[in-house]
Amino acid sequence: LIASSASYINAIKDRELDLSSNNIAVIENLGATRDLNDSLNLCHNNIRVLGNFPTLDRLKCLYLADNRIAAIERDLAQFLPRLRTLVLTNNDIGDLVDLEPLREFGELEILSLVNNPVMSKKDARLWCVWRLPSLRVLDFDRVKQAERDEAKRLFETKDGGLTDLAKSILDVKSSAPSVANTFEPGEGLDLGTAAKEMTAEEIQKEQSISELKAKIRDEMAQVEAMEEYI
């Protein structure tokens, strides 16, 4: 799959590997990429856990829109040390505590959690701003200093400790599935319909994929241009 997938220079002049729309249920075998890509597109798959990466020192941008991700591997940052952009639009992350692994990404500047249940939580944006201090753009909106100040007031005491609100958020037991680097053959696949002809809905989805990918790249290009003024 990796060898036959498109690799090209994208709109922000990064080398991108396109693994979108392959019904991938688990991230695996990325060592075969030989760490030759700045960006990796895994949009429109069936991935449930963000993890199981080899060390990819070059990778800066990771696009995972339209998956089923509900959990993030605890030590993910160890394998993607230079990650700056993470797009998780349209996934299933449910609790603020599920975002804790992202704290280890010291260079993470651009994050999208649009249309994840977690962003409907009270003060979710401020929590992300406070917990991920390297962020400059969240959900395609620039992080403002006023937000940083308000987040610090909400979640940090004057002596640098955690407020009761922050403690209550961190005390929530995650509802995400446990992270394990295991995969059952056929997991995430509808084997009963795999051999059938594509439905009209599936055809329409396939036709819209290139448009959705272009939109993500355009949004990222605009964000990168914006950074000059942040």
PDB file of N, CA, C and O in Angstrom, residues 35-110:
ATOM      1  N   ASP A  35      11.087   7.449   6.663  1.00  0.00           N
ATOM      2  CA  ASP A  35      11.136   8.817   7.207  1.00  0.00           C
ATOM      3  C   ASP A  35      11.487   9.835   6.126  1.00  0.00           C
ATOM      4  O   ASP A  35      12.319  10.726   6.336  1.00  0.00           O
ATOM      5  N   LEU A  36      10.831   9.725   4.978  1.00  0.00           N
ATOM      6  CA  LEU A  36      11.130  10.607   3.844  1.00  0.00           C
ATOM      7  C   LEU A  36      10.073  11.700   3.649  1.00  0.00           C
ATOM      8  O   LEU A  36      10.160  12.461   2.678  1.00  0.00           O
ATOM      9  N   ASN A  37       9.098  11.778   4.565  1.00  0.00           N
ATOM     10  CA  ASN A  37       7.973  12.691   4.350  1.00  0.00           C
ATOM     11  C   ASN A  37       7.856  13.736   5.459  1.00  0.00           C
ATOM     12  O   ASN A  37       8.087  13.453   6.629  1.00  0.00           O
ATOM     13  N   ASP A  38       7.472  14.951   5.042  1.00  0.00           N
ATOM     14  CA  ASP A  38       7.173  16.016   5.998  1.00  0.00           C
ATOM     15  C   ASP A  38       5.735  15.929   6.476  1.00  0.00           C
ATOM     16  O   ASP A  38       5.423  16.326   7.595  1.00  0.00           O
ATOM     17  N   SER A  39       4.849  15.438   5.600  1.00  0.00           N
ATOM     18  CA  SER A  39       3.422  15.370   5.897  1.00  0.00           C
ATOM     19  C   SER A  39       2.895  13.976   5.576  1.00  0.00           C
ATOM     20  O   SER A  39       3.360  13.334   4.631  1.00  0.00           O
ATOM     21  N   LEU A  40       1.907  13.555   6.372  1.00  0.00           N
ATOM     22  CA  LEU A  40       1.278  12.254   6.171  1.00  0.00           C
ATOM     23  C   LEU A  40      -0.233  12.434   6.214  1.00  0.00           C
ATOM     24  O   LEU A  40      -0.779  12.955   7.194  1.00  0.00           O
ATOM     25  N   ASN A  41      -0.903  12.018   5.143  1.00  0.00           N
ATOM     26  CA  ASN A  41      -2.356  12.150   5.035  1.00  0.00           C
ATOM     27  C   ASN A  41      -3.014  10.795   5.260  1.00  0.00           C
ATOM     28  O   ASN A  41      -2.909   9.897   4.421  1.00  0.00           O
ATOM     29  N   LEU A  42      -3.699  10.664   6.393  1.00  0.00           N
ATOM     30  CA  LEU A  42      -4.437   9.450   6.735  1.00  0.00           C
ATOM     31  C   LEU A  42      -5.927   9.740   6.896  1.00  0.00           C
ATOM     32  O   LEU A  42      -6.637   9.038   7.623  1.00  0.00           O
ATOM     33  N   CYS A  43      -6.412  10.753   6.213  1.00  0.00           N
ATOM     34  CA  CYS A  43      -7.821  11.115   6.302  1.00  0.00           C
ATOM     35  C   CYS A  43      -8.711  10.029   5.687  1.00  0.00           C
ATOM     36  O   CYS A  43      -8.266   9.228   4.865  1.00  0.00           O
ATOM     37  N   HIS A  44      -9.978  10.017   6.108  1.00  0.00           N
ATOM     38  CA  HIS A  44     -11.006   9.142   5.527  1.00  0.00           C
ATOM     39  C   HIS A  44     -10.640   7.661   5.629  1.00  0.00           C
ATOM     40  O   HIS A  44     -10.704   6.928   4.653  1.00  0.00           O
ATOM     41  N   ASN A  45     -10.238   7.253   6.832  1.00  0.00           N
ATOM     42  CA  ASN A  45     -10.001   5.843   7.103  1.00  0.00           C
ATOM     43  C   ASN A  45     -10.857   5.417   8.286  1.00  0.00           C
ATOM     44  O   ASN A  45     -11.838   6.095   8.620  1.00  0.00           O
ATOM     45  N   ASN A  46     -10.526   4.302   8.924  1.00  0.00           N
ATOM     46  CA  ASN A  46     -11.294   3.808  10.077  1.00  0.00           C
ATOM     47  C   ASN A  46     -10.406   3.659  11.314  1.00  0.00           C
ATOM     48  O   ASN A  46     -10.627   2.771  12.142  1.00  0.00           O
ATOM     49  N   ILE A  47      -9.429   4.529  11.435  1.00  0.00           N
ATOM     50  CA  ILE A  47      -8.465   4.457  12.534  1.00  0.00           C
ATOM     51  C   ILE A  47      -9.147   4.826  13.848  1.00  0.00           C
ATOM     52  O   ILE A  47      -9.851   5.828  13.936  1.00  0.00           O
ATOM     53  N   ARG A  48      -8.927   4.013  14.879  1.00  0.00           N
ATOM     54  CA  ARG A  48      -9.543   4.239  16.186  1.00  0.00           C
ATOM     55  C   ARG A  48      -8.549   4.766  17.219  1.00  0.00           C
ATOM     56  O   ARG A  48      -8.936   5.454  18.158  1.00  0.00           O
ATOM     57  N   VAL A  49      -7.274   4.397  17.063  1.00  0.00           N
ATOM     58  CA  VAL A  49      -6.245   4.788  18.030  1.00  0.00           C
ATOM     59  C   VAL A  49      -5.129   5.512  17.299  1.00  0.00           C
ATOM     60  O   VAL A  49      -4.603   5.004  16.300  1.00  0.00           O
ATOM     61  N   LEU A  50      -4.767   6.690  17.794  1.00  0.00           N
ATOM     62  CA  LEU A  50      -3.643   7.425  17.231  1.00  0.00           C
ATOM     63  C   LEU A  50      -2.377   6.934  17.930  1.00  0.00           C
ATOM     64  O   LEU A  50      -2.077   7.339  19.050  1.00  0.00           O
ATOM     65  N   GLY A  51      -1.666   6.043  17.259  1.00  0.00           N
ATOM     66  CA  GLY A  51      -0.478   5.462  17.861  1.00  0.00           C
ATOM     67  C   GLY A  51       0.154   4.433  16.946  1.00  0.00           C
ATOM     68  O   GLY A  51      -0.194   4.317  15.775  1.00  0.00           O
ATOM     69  N   ASN A  52       1.125   3.692  17.481  1.00  0.00           N
ATOM     70  CA  ASN A  52       1.825   2.628  16.769  1.00  0.00           C
ATOM     71  C   ASN A  52       2.699   3.167  15.636  1.00  0.00           C
ATOM     72  O   ASN A  52       2.860   2.528  14.603  1.00  0.00           O
ATOM     73  N   PHE A  53       3.276   4.356  15.839  1.00  0.00           N
ATOM     74  CA  PHE A  53       4.193   4.930  14.868  1.00  0.00           C
ATOM     75  C   PHE A  53       5.623   4.475  15.151  1.00  0.00           C
ATOM     76  O   PHE A  53       6.020   4.350  16.316  1.00  0.00           O
ATOM     77  N   PRO A  54       6.423   4.292  14.107  1.00  0.00           N
ATOM     78  CA  PRO A  54       7.869   4.176  14.308  1.00  0.00           C
ATOM     79  C   PRO A  54       8.421   5.588  14.525  1.00  0.00           C
ATOM     80  O   PRO A  54       7.677   6.574  14.413  1.00  0.00           O
ATOM     81  N   THR A  55       9.676   5.715  14.812  1.00  0.00           N
ATOM     82  CA  THR A  55      10.269   7.038  14.944  1.00  0.00           C
ATOM     83  C   THR A  55      10.344   7.693  13.565  1.00  0.00           C
ATOM     84  O   THR A  55      10.957   7.163  12.642  1.00  0.00           O
ATOM     85  N   LEU A  56       9.687   8.855  13.451  1.00  0.00           N
ATOM     86  CA  LEU A  56       9.681   9.623  12.211  1.00  0.00           C
ATOM     87  C   LEU A  56      10.159  11.039  12.543  1.00  0.00           C
ATOM     88  O   LEU A  56       9.349  11.933  12.830  1.00  0.00           O
ATOM     89  N   ASP A  57      11.456  11.232  12.522  1.00  0.00           N
ATOM     90  CA  ASP A  57      12.031  12.508  12.933  1.00  0.00           C
ATOM     91  C   ASP A  57      11.681  13.647  11.985  1.00  0.00           C
ATOM     92  O   ASP A  57      11.672  14.812  12.388  1.00  0.00           O
ATOM     93  N   ARG A  58      11.407  13.325  10.740  1.00  0.00           N
ATOM     94  CA  ARG A  58      11.143  14.371   9.743  1.00  0.00           C
ATOM     95  C   ARG A  58       9.696  14.850   9.750  1.00  0.00           C
ATOM     96  O   ARG A  58       9.414  15.992   9.371  1.00  0.00           O
ATOM     97  N   LEU A  59       8.779  14.015  10.178  1.00  0.00           N
ATOM     98  CA  LEU A  59       7.351  14.303  10.034  1.00  0.00           C
ATOM     99  C   LEU A  59       6.943  15.541  10.835  1.00  0.00           C
ATOM    100  O   LEU A  59       7.154  15.616  12.041  1.00  0.00           O
ATOM    101  N   LYS A  60       6.311  16.500  10.154  1.00  0.00           N
ATOM    102  CA  LYS A  60       5.865  17.741  10.777  1.00  0.00           C
ATOM    103  C   LYS A  60       4.347  17.884  10.794  1.00  0.00           C
ATOM    104  O   LYS A  60       3.809  18.569  11.668  1.00  0.00           O
ATOM    105  N   CYS A  61       3.669  17.291   9.825  1.00  0.00           N
ATOM    106  CA  CYS A  61       2.220  17.481   9.679  1.00  0.00           C
ATOM    107  C   CYS A  61       1.529  16.124   9.566  1.00  0.00           C
ATOM    108  O   CYS A  61       1.943  15.281   8.768  1.00  0.00           O
ATOM    109  N   LEU A  62       0.468  15.968  10.332  1.00  0.00           N
ATOM    110  CA  LEU A  62      -0.269  14.713  10.348  1.00  0.00           C
ATOM    111  C   LEU A  62      -1.752  15.025  10.201  1.00  0.00           C
ATOM    112  O   LEU A  62      -2.353  15.696  11.043  1.00  0.00           O
ATOM    113  N   TYR A  63      -2.330  14.545   9.090  1.00  0.00           N
ATOM    114  CA  TYR A  63      -3.732  14.807   8.775  1.00  0.00           C
ATOM    115  C   TYR A  63      -4.551  13.538   8.990  1.00  0.00           C
ATOM    116  O   TYR A  63      -4.336  12.529   8.323  1.00  0.00           O
ATOM    117  N   LEU A  64      -5.505  13.603   9.927  1.00  0.00           N
ATOM    118  CA  LEU A  64      -6.298  12.432  10.301  1.00  0.00           C
ATOM    119  C   LEU A  64      -7.786  12.748  10.354  1.00  0.00           C
ATOM    120  O   LEU A  64      -8.530  12.124  11.112  1.00  0.00           O
ATOM    121  N   ALA A  65      -8.232  13.686   9.558  1.00  0.00           N
ATOM    122  CA  ALA A  65      -9.651  14.030   9.545  1.00  0.00           C
ATOM    123  C   ALA A  65     -10.492  12.843   9.082  1.00  0.00           C
ATOM    124  O   ALA A  65     -10.054  12.013   8.292  1.00  0.00           O
ATOM    125  N   ASP A  66     -11.708  12.765   9.615  1.00  0.00           N
ATOM    126  CA  ASP A  66     -12.688  11.756   9.193  1.00  0.00           C
ATOM    127  C   ASP A  66     -12.200  10.338   9.438  1.00  0.00           C
ATOM    128  O   ASP A  66     -12.160   9.510   8.522  1.00  0.00           O
ATOM    129  N   ASN A  67     -11.831  10.073  10.684  1.00  0.00           N
ATOM    130  CA  ASN A  67     -11.545   8.725  11.145  1.00  0.00           C
ATOM    131  C   ASN A  67     -12.474   8.417  12.325  1.00  0.00           C
ATOM    132  O   ASN A  67     -13.537   9.035  12.451  1.00  0.00           O
ATOM    133  N   ARG A  68     -12.074   7.501  13.185  1.00  0.00           N
ATOM    134  CA  ARG A  68     -12.879   7.138  14.364  1.00  0.00           C
ATOM    135  C   ARG A  68     -12.018   7.216  15.626  1.00  0.00           C
ATOM    136  O   ARG A  68     -12.251   6.504  16.602  1.00  0.00           O
ATOM    137  N   ILE A  69     -11.031   8.082  15.613  1.00  0.00           N
ATOM    138  CA  ILE A  69     -10.043   8.130  16.689  1.00  0.00           C
ATOM    139  C   ILE A  69     -10.683   8.570  18.002  1.00  0.00           C
ATOM    140  O   ILE A  69     -11.311   9.623  18.092  1.00  0.00           O
ATOM    141  N   ALA A  70     -10.512   7.733  19.028  1.00  0.00           N
ATOM    142  CA  ALA A  70     -11.027   8.041  20.357  1.00  0.00           C
ATOM    143  C   ALA A  70      -9.925   8.023  21.406  1.00  0.00           C
ATOM    144  O   ALA A  70     -10.150   8.442  22.546  1.00  0.00           O
ATOM    145  N   ALA A  71      -8.737   7.540  21.042  1.00  0.00           N
ATOM    146  CA  ALA A  71      -7.643   7.426  22.009  1.00  0.00           C
ATOM    147  C   ALA A  71      -6.330   7.811  21.344  1.00  0.00           C
ATOM    148  O   ALA A  71      -6.136   7.613  20.144  1.00  0.00           O
ATOM    149  N   ILE A  72      -5.433   8.371  22.164  1.00  0.00           N
ATOM    150  CA  ILE A  72      -4.108   8.781  21.698  1.00  0.00           C
ATOM    151  C   ILE A  72      -3.065   8.055  22.536  1.00  0.00           C
ATOM    152  O   ILE A  72      -3.128   8.077  23.776  1.00  0.00           O
ATOM    153  N   GLU A  73      -2.126   7.417  21.879  1.00  0.00           N
ATOM    154  CA  GLU A  73      -1.084   6.668  22.573  1.00  0.00           C
ATOM    155  C   GLU A  73      -0.293   7.588  23.498  1.00  0.00           C
ATOM    156  O   GLU A  73       0.096   8.693  23.104  1.00  0.00           O
ATOM    157  N   ARG A  74      -0.038   7.130  24.713  1.00  0.00           N
ATOM    158  CA  ARG A  74       0.557   7.978  25.739  1.00  0.00           C
ATOM    159  C   ARG A  74       1.925   8.511  25.350  1.00  0.00           C
ATOM    160  O   ARG A  74       2.243   9.681  25.603  1.00  0.00           O
ATOM    161  N   ASP A  75       2.752   7.689  24.716  1.00  0.00           N
ATOM    162  CA  ASP A  75       4.116   8.111  24.395  1.00  0.00           C
ATOM    163  C   ASP A  75       4.277   8.460  22.916  1.00  0.00           C
ATOM    164  O   ASP A  75       5.367   8.365  22.357  1.00  0.00           O
ATOM    165  N   LEU A  76       3.197   8.911  22.290  1.00  0.00           N
ATOM    166  CA  LEU A  76       3.228   9.208  20.858  1.00  0.00           C
ATOM    167  C   LEU A  76       4.310  10.220  20.501  1.00  0.00           C
ATOM    168  O   LEU A  76       4.992  10.082  19.481  1.00  0.00           O
ATOM    169  N   ALA A  77       4.486  11.234  21.324  1.00  0.00           N
ATOM    170  CA  ALA A  77       5.450  12.300  21.019  1.00  0.00           C
ATOM    171  C   ALA A  77       6.877  11.781  20.924  1.00  0.00           C
ATOM    172  O   ALA A  77       7.712  12.370  20.234  1.00  0.00           O
ATOM    173  N   GLN A  78       7.139  10.699  21.588  1.00  0.00           N
ATOM    174  CA  GLN A  78       8.485  10.107  21.546  1.00  0.00           C
ATOM    175  C   GLN A  78       8.850   9.686  20.120  1.00  0.00           C
ATOM    176  O   GLN A  78      10.027   9.728  19.745  1.00  0.00           O
ATOM    177  N   PHE A  79       7.858   9.336  19.330  1.00  0.00           N
ATOM    178  CA  PHE A  79       8.110   8.826  17.987  1.00  0.00           C
ATOM    179  C   PHE A  79       7.936   9.889  16.897  1.00  0.00           C
ATOM    180  O   PHE A  79       8.398   9.686  15.772  1.00  0.00           O
ATOM    181  N   LEU A  80       7.289  11.002  17.255  1.00  0.00           N
ATOM    182  CA  LEU A  80       7.074  12.095  16.294  1.00  0.00           C
ATOM    183  C   LEU A  80       7.568  13.403  16.920  1.00  0.00           C
ATOM    184  O   LEU A  80       6.786  14.324  17.183  1.00  0.00           O
ATOM    185  N   PRO A  81       8.857  13.520  17.146  1.00  0.00           N
ATOM    186  CA  PRO A  81       9.381  14.637  17.957  1.00  0.00           C
ATOM    187  C   PRO A  81       9.265  16.010  17.320  1.00  0.00           C
ATOM    188  O   PRO A  81       9.313  17.016  18.030  1.00  0.00           O
ATOM    189  N   ARG A  82       9.067  16.090  15.998  1.00  0.00           N
ATOM    190  CA  ARG A  82       9.027  17.389  15.319  1.00  0.00           C
ATOM    191  C   ARG A  82       7.619  17.769  14.861  1.00  0.00           C
ATOM    192  O   ARG A  82       7.452  18.719  14.096  1.00  0.00           O
ATOM    193  N   LEU A  83       6.608  17.063  15.326  1.00  0.00           N
ATOM    194  CA  LEU A  83       5.243  17.322  14.861  1.00  0.00           C
ATOM    195  C   LEU A  83       4.800  18.740  15.226  1.00  0.00           C
ATOM    196  O   LEU A  83       4.870  19.148  16.388  1.00  0.00           O
ATOM    197  N   ARG A  84       4.340  19.464  14.214  1.00  0.00           N
ATOM    198  CA  ARG A  84       3.889  20.845  14.403  1.00  0.00           C
ATOM    199  C   ARG A  84       2.408  21.019  14.101  1.00  0.00           C
ATOM    200  O   ARG A  84       1.759  21.900  14.652  1.00  0.00           O
ATOM    201  N   THR A  85       1.868  20.193  13.203  1.00  0.00           N
ATOM    202  CA  THR A  85       0.475  20.320  12.787  1.00  0.00           C
ATOM    203  C   THR A  85      -0.226  18.979  12.941  1.00  0.00           C
ATOM    204  O   THR A  85       0.248  17.964  12.443  1.00  0.00           O
ATOM    205  N   LEU A  86      -1.368  18.990  13.642  1.00  0.00           N
ATOM    206  CA  LEU A  86      -2.150  17.770  13.847  1.00  0.00           C
ATOM    207  C   LEU A  86      -3.613  18.081  13.577  1.00  0.00           C
ATOM    208  O   LEU A  86      -4.231  18.884  14.271  1.00  0.00           O
ATOM    209  N   VAL A  87      -4.171  17.451  12.535  1.00  0.00           N
ATOM    210  CA  VAL A  87      -5.567  17.673  12.153  1.00  0.00           C
ATOM    211  C   VAL A  87      -6.380  16.436  12.518  1.00  0.00           C
ATOM    212  O   VAL A  87      -6.210  15.375  11.929  1.00  0.00           O
ATOM    213  N   LEU A  88      -7.250  16.600  13.511  1.00  0.00           N
ATOM    214  CA  LEU A  88      -8.107  15.515  13.994  1.00  0.00           C
ATOM    215  C   LEU A  88      -9.582  15.861  13.805  1.00  0.00           C
ATOM    216  O   LEU A  88     -10.441  15.387  14.562  1.00  0.00           O
ATOM    217  N   THR A  89      -9.892  16.642  12.816  1.00  0.00           N
ATOM    218  CA  THR A  89     -11.271  17.021  12.520  1.00  0.00           C
ATOM    219  C   THR A  89     -12.138  15.780  12.286  1.00  0.00           C
ATOM    220  O   THR A  89     -11.710  14.825  11.646  1.00  0.00           O
ATOM    221  N   ASN A  90     -13.352  15.806  12.838  1.00  0.00           N
ATOM    222  CA  ASN A  90     -14.322  14.719  12.635  1.00  0.00           C
ATOM    223  C   ASN A  90     -13.800  13.377  13.147  1.00  0.00           C
ATOM    224  O   ASN A  90     -13.662  12.413  12.392  1.00  0.00           O
ATOM    225  N   ASN A  91     -13.528  13.324  14.440  1.00  0.00           N
ATOM    226  CA  ASN A  91     -13.151  12.083  15.102  1.00  0.00           C
ATOM    227  C   ASN A  91     -13.976  11.916  16.369  1.00  0.00           C
ATOM    228  O   ASN A  91     -14.983  12.615  16.547  1.00  0.00           O
ATOM    229  N   ASP A  92     -13.588  11.009  17.254  1.00  0.00           N
ATOM    230  CA  ASP A  92     -14.435  10.639  18.395  1.00  0.00           C
ATOM    231  C   ASP A  92     -13.777  10.867  19.751  1.00  0.00           C
ATOM    232  O   ASP A  92     -14.121  10.195  20.728  1.00  0.00           O
ATOM    233  N   ILE A  93     -12.836  11.786  19.851  1.00  0.00           N
ATOM    234  CA  ILE A  93     -12.205  12.072  21.140  1.00  0.00           C
ATOM    235  C   ILE A  93     -13.250  12.696  22.057  1.00  0.00           C
ATOM    236  O   ILE A  93     -13.882  13.698  21.715  1.00  0.00           O
ATOM    237  N   GLY A  94     -13.424  12.084  23.251  1.00  0.00           N
ATOM    238  CA  GLY A  94     -14.570  12.438  24.073  1.00  0.00           C
ATOM    239  C   GLY A  94     -14.293  13.261  25.302  1.00  0.00           C
ATOM    240  O   GLY A  94     -15.153  14.039  25.742  1.00  0.00           O
ATOM    241  N   ASP A  95     -13.109  13.126  25.920  1.00  0.00           N
ATOM    242  CA  ASP A  95     -12.841  13.787  27.185  1.00  0.00           C
ATOM    243  C   ASP A  95     -11.554  14.601  27.111  1.00  0.00           C
ATOM    244  O   ASP A  95     -10.612  14.241  26.397  1.00  0.00           O
ATOM    245  N   LEU A  96     -11.512  15.681  27.873  1.00  0.00           N
ATOM    246  CA  LEU A  96     -10.328  16.537  27.883  1.00  0.00           C
ATOM    247  C   LEU A  96      -9.087  15.776  28.344  1.00  0.00           C
ATOM    248  O   LEU A  96      -7.984  16.013  27.855  1.00  0.00           O
ATOM    249  N   VAL A  97      -9.278  14.845  29.258  1.00  0.00           N
ATOM    250  CA  VAL A  97      -8.145  14.073  29.751  1.00  0.00           C
ATOM    251  C   VAL A  97      -7.532  13.209  28.642  1.00  0.00           C
ATOM    252  O   VAL A  97      -6.344  12.858  28.697  1.00  0.00           O
ATOM    253  N   ASP A  98      -8.309  12.895  27.619  1.00  0.00           N
ATOM    254  CA  ASP A  98      -7.795  12.091  26.501  1.00  0.00           C
ATOM    255  C   ASP A  98      -6.752  12.846  25.685  1.00  0.00           C
ATOM    256  O   ASP A  98      -6.027  12.231  24.890  1.00  0.00           O
ATOM    257  N   LEU A  99      -6.682  14.157  25.863  1.00  0.00           N
ATOM    258  CA  LEU A  99      -5.723  14.974  25.124  1.00  0.00           C
ATOM    259  C   LEU A  99      -4.376  15.094  25.819  1.00  0.00           C
ATOM    260  O   LEU A  99      -3.448  15.692  25.265  1.00  0.00           O
ATOM    261  N   GLU A 100      -4.242  14.532  27.000  1.00  0.00           N
ATOM    262  CA  GLU A 100      -3.011  14.688  27.780  1.00  0.00           C
ATOM    263  C   GLU A 100      -1.739  14.253  27.031  1.00  0.00           C
ATOM    264  O   GLU A 100      -0.695  14.879  27.172  1.00  0.00           O
ATOM    265  N   PRO A 101      -1.775  13.192  26.225  1.00  0.00           N
ATOM    266  CA  PRO A 101      -0.552  12.821  25.500  1.00  0.00           C
ATOM    267  C   PRO A 101      -0.014  13.933  24.596  1.00  0.00           C
ATOM    268  O   PRO A 101       1.190  13.966  24.310  1.00  0.00           O
ATOM    269  N   LEU A 102      -0.867  14.853  24.176  1.00  0.00           N
ATOM    270  CA  LEU A 102      -0.417  15.932  23.302  1.00  0.00           C
ATOM    271  C   LEU A 102       0.486  16.926  24.021  1.00  0.00           C
ATOM    272  O   LEU A 102       1.200  17.703  23.382  1.00  0.00           O
ATOM    273  N   ARG A 103       0.465  16.912  25.331  1.00  0.00           N
ATOM    274  CA  ARG A 103       1.317  17.821  26.109  1.00  0.00           C
ATOM    275  C   ARG A 103       2.804  17.580  25.859  1.00  0.00           C
ATOM    276  O   ARG A 103       3.631  18.475  26.048  1.00  0.00           O
ATOM    277  N   GLU A 104       3.148  16.381  25.427  1.00  0.00           N
ATOM    278  CA  GLU A 104       4.552  16.033  25.225  1.00  0.00           C
ATOM    279  C   GLU A 104       5.095  16.554  23.897  1.00  0.00           C
ATOM    280  O   GLU A 104       6.293  16.472  23.648  1.00  0.00           O
ATOM    281  N   PHE A 105       4.229  17.096  23.047  1.00  0.00           N
ATOM    282  CA  PHE A 105       4.683  17.645  21.769  1.00  0.00           C
ATOM    283  C   PHE A 105       5.129  19.085  21.974  1.00  0.00           C
ATOM    284  O   PHE A 105       4.325  20.021  21.920  1.00  0.00           O
ATOM    285  N   GLY A 106       6.393  19.283  22.173  1.00  0.00           N
ATOM    286  CA  GLY A 106       6.915  20.612  22.481  1.00  0.00           C
ATOM    287  C   GLY A 106       6.843  21.587  21.321  1.00  0.00           C
ATOM    288  O   GLY A 106       6.919  22.804  21.531  1.00  0.00           O
ATOM    289  N   GLU A 107       6.684  21.097  20.080  1.00  0.00           N
ATOM    290  CA  GLU A 107       6.643  21.969  18.913  1.00  0.00           C
ATOM    291  C   GLU A 107       5.258  22.039  18.272  1.00  0.00           C
ATOM    292  O   GLU A 107       5.103  22.631  17.204  1.00  0.00           O
ATOM    293  N   LEU A 108       4.245  21.461  18.912  1.00  0.00           N
ATOM    294  CA  LEU A 108       2.901  21.447  18.326  1.00  0.00           C
ATOM    295  C   LEU A 108       2.327  22.864  18.317  1.00  0.00           C
ATOM    296  O   LEU A 108       2.111  23.477  19.365  1.00  0.00           O
ATOM    297  N   GLU A 109       2.064  23.388  17.124  1.00  0.00           N
ATOM    298  CA  GLU A 109       1.587  24.757  16.975  1.00  0.00           C
ATOM    299  C   GLU A 109       0.185  24.850  16.391  1.00  0.00           C
ATOM    300  O   GLU A 109      -0.526  25.825  16.652  1.00  0.00           O
ATOM    301  N   ILE A 110      -0.207  23.873  15.595  1.00  0.00           N
ATOM    302  CA  ILE A 110      -1.493  23.929  14.901  1.00  0.00           C
ATOM    303  C   ILE A 110      -2.257  22.643  15.199  1.00  0.00           C
ATOM    304  O   ILE A 110      -1.773  21.549  14.924  1.00  0.00           O
TER     305      ILE A 110
END
